[in-house]
Tab-separated table of C-alpha atoms in Angstrom:
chain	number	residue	atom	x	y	z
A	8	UNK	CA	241.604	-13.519	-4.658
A	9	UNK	CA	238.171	-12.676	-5.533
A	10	UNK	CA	235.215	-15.132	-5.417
A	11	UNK	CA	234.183	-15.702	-9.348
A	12	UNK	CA	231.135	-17.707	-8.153
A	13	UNK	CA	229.941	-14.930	-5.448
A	14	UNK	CA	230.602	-11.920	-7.755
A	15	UNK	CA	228.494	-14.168	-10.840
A	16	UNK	CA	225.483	-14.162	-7.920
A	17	UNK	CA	225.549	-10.954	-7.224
A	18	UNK	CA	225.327	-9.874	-10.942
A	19	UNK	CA	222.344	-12.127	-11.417
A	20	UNK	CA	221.016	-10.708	-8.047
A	21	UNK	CA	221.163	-7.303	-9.667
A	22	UNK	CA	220.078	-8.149	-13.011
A	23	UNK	CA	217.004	-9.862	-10.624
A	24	UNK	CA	217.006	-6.362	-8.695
A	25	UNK	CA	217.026	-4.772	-12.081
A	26	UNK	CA	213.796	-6.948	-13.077
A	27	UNK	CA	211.938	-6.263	-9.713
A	28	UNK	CA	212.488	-2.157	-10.933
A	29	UNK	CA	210.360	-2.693	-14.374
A	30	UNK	CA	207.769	-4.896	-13.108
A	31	UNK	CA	207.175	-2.224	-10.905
A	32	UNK	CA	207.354	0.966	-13.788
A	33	UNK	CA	204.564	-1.618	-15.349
A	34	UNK	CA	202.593	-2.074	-12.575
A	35	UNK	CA	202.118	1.540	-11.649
A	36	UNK	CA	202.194	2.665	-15.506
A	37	UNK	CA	198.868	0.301	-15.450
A	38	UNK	CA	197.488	0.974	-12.609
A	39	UNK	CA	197.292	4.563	-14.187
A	40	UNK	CA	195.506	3.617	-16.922
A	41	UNK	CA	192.974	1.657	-14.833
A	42	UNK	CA	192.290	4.447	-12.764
A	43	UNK	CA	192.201	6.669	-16.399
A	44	UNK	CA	189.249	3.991	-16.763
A	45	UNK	CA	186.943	5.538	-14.826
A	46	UNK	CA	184.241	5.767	-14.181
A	47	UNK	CA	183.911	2.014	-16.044
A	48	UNK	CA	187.110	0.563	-14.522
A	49	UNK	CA	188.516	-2.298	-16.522
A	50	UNK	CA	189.486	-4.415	-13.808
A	51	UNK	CA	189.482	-7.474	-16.205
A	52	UNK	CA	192.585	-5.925	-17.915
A	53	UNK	CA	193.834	-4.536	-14.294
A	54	UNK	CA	193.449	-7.700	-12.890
A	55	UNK	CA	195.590	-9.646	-15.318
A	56	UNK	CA	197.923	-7.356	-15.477
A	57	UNK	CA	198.307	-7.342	-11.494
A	58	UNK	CA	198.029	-11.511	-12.030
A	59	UNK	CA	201.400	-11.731	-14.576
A	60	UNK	CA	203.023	-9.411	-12.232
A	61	UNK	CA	202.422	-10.681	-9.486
A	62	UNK	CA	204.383	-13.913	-11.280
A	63	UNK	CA	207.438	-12.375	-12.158
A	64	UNK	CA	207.725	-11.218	-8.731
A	65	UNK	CA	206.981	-14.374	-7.110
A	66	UNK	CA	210.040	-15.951	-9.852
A	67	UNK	CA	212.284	-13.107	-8.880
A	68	UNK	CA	211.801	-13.652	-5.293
A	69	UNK	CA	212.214	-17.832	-5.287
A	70	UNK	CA	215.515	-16.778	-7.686
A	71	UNK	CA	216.900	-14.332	-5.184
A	72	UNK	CA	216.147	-16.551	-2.069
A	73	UNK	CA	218.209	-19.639	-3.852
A	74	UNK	CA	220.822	-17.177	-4.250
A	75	UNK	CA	220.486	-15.805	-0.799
A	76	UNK	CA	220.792	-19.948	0.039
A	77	UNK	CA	223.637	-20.641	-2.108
A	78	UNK	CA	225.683	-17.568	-0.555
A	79	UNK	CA	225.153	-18.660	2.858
A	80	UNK	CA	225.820	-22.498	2.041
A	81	UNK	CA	228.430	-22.512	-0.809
A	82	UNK	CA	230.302	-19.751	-1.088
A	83	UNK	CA	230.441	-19.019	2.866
A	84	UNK	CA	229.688	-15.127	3.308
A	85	UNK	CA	226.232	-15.087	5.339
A	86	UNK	CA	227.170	-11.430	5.565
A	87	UNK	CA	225.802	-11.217	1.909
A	88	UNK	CA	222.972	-13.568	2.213
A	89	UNK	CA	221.873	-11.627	5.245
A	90	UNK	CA	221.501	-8.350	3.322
A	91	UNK	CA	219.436	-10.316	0.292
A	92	UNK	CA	216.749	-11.378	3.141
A	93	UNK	CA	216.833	-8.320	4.141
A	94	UNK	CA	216.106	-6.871	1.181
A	95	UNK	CA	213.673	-9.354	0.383
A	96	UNK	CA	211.390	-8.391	3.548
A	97	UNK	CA	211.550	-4.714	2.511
A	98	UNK	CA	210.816	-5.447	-1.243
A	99	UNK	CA	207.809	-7.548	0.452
A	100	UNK	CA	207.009	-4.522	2.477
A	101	UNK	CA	206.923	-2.078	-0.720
A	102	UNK	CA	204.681	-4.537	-2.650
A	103	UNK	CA	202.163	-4.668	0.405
A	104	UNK	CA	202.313	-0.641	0.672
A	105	UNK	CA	202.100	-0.114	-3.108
A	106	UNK	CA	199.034	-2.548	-3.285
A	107	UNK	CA	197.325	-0.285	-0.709
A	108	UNK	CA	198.532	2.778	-2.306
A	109	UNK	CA	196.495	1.881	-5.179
A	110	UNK	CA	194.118	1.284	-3.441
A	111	UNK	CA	193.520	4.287	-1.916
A	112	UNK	CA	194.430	6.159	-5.145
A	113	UNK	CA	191.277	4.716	-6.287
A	114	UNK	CA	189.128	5.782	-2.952
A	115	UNK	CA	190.405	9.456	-3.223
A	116	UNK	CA	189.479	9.308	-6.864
A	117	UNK	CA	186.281	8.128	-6.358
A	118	UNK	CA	185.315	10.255	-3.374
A	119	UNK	CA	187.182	13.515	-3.944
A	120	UNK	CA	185.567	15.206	-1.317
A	121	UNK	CA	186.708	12.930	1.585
A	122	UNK	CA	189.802	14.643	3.311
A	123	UNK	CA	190.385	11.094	4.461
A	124	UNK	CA	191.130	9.387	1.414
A	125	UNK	CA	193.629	11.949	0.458
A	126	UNK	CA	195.809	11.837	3.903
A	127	UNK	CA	195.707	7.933	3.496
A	128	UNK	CA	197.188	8.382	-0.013
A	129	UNK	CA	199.589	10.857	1.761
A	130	UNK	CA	200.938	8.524	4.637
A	131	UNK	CA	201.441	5.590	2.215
A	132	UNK	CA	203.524	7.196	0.042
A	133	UNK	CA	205.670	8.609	2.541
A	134	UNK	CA	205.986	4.841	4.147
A	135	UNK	CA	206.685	3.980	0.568
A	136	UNK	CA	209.799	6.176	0.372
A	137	UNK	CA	211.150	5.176	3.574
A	138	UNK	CA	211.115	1.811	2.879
A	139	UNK	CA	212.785	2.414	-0.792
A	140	UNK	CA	214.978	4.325	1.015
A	141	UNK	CA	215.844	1.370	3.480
A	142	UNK	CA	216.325	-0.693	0.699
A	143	UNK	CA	218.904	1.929	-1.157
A	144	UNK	CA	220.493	1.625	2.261
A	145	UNK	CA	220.736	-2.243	1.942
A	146	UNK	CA	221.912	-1.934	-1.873
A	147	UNK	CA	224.824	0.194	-0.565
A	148	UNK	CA	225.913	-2.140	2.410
A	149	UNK	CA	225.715	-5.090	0.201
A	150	UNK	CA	227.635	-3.355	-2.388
A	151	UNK	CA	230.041	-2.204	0.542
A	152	UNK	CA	230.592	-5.960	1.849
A	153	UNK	CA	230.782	-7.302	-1.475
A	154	UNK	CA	233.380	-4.743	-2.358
A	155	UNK	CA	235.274	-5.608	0.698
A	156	UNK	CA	235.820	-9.368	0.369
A	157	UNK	CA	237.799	-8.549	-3.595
């Protein structure tokens, strides 16, 4: 018989997933306009934006680790709570990489001319696939397990 309680978690942890997904179209959809700014960047506006998402993240994250908790403590199937913290590391991982992404978005656009600038921009975004691609990975082995246990 399937678990009401675990499959009403794992919605929310989707809808949370879901959530993560558009604070990120938001932050890179402004982080484009900030670098549009140039060469008088509005960081005031970049910064607050970067400040209220920064919020929702840290709200998403405290929501998925109390589900991660209750799925482990409550409803008995670490197996599932073990792929949300895993998930969770990686979605801390793409944060920290998109952060310096940005940031060296900004370098190559301010110093075209330095080969440098450009190959960091390069390597970040291929460590930013990988890890959205480990993450996909997780998505499907959660979806997998969950699948399982009905």
């Amino acid at each position: 018989m399937p678990d009401e309680a675990v499959a009403a978690l794992l919605r929310r942890f989707y809808a949370l997933q879901g959530e993560r997904v558009e604070a990120y179209r938001l932050l890179e959809e402004g982080h484009r306009a900030y670098l549009g700014s140039a060469p008088r960047y509005d960081f005031p506006r970049y910064r607050q934006l970067v400040h209220e998402i920064a919020l929702a993240f840290r709200g998403i994250s405290r929501e998925i680790l109390q589900i991660e908790g209750r799925l482990r403590e409550e409803r008995g199937r670490p197996e599932l709570a073990q792929h949300l913290a895993r998930i969770q590391q990686r979605e801390q991982e793409k944060l920290q990489l998109t952060a310096q992404l940005q940031l060296a978005r900004q370098h190559a656009q301010d110093q075209p001319g330095v080969d440098a600038h450009q190959q960091e921009v390069r390597e970040l975004k291929h460590k930013l696939i990988k890890t959205i691609e480990a993450i996909s990975e997780i998505l499907q082995d959660l979806k997998y397990d969950s699948e399982e246990a009905e």
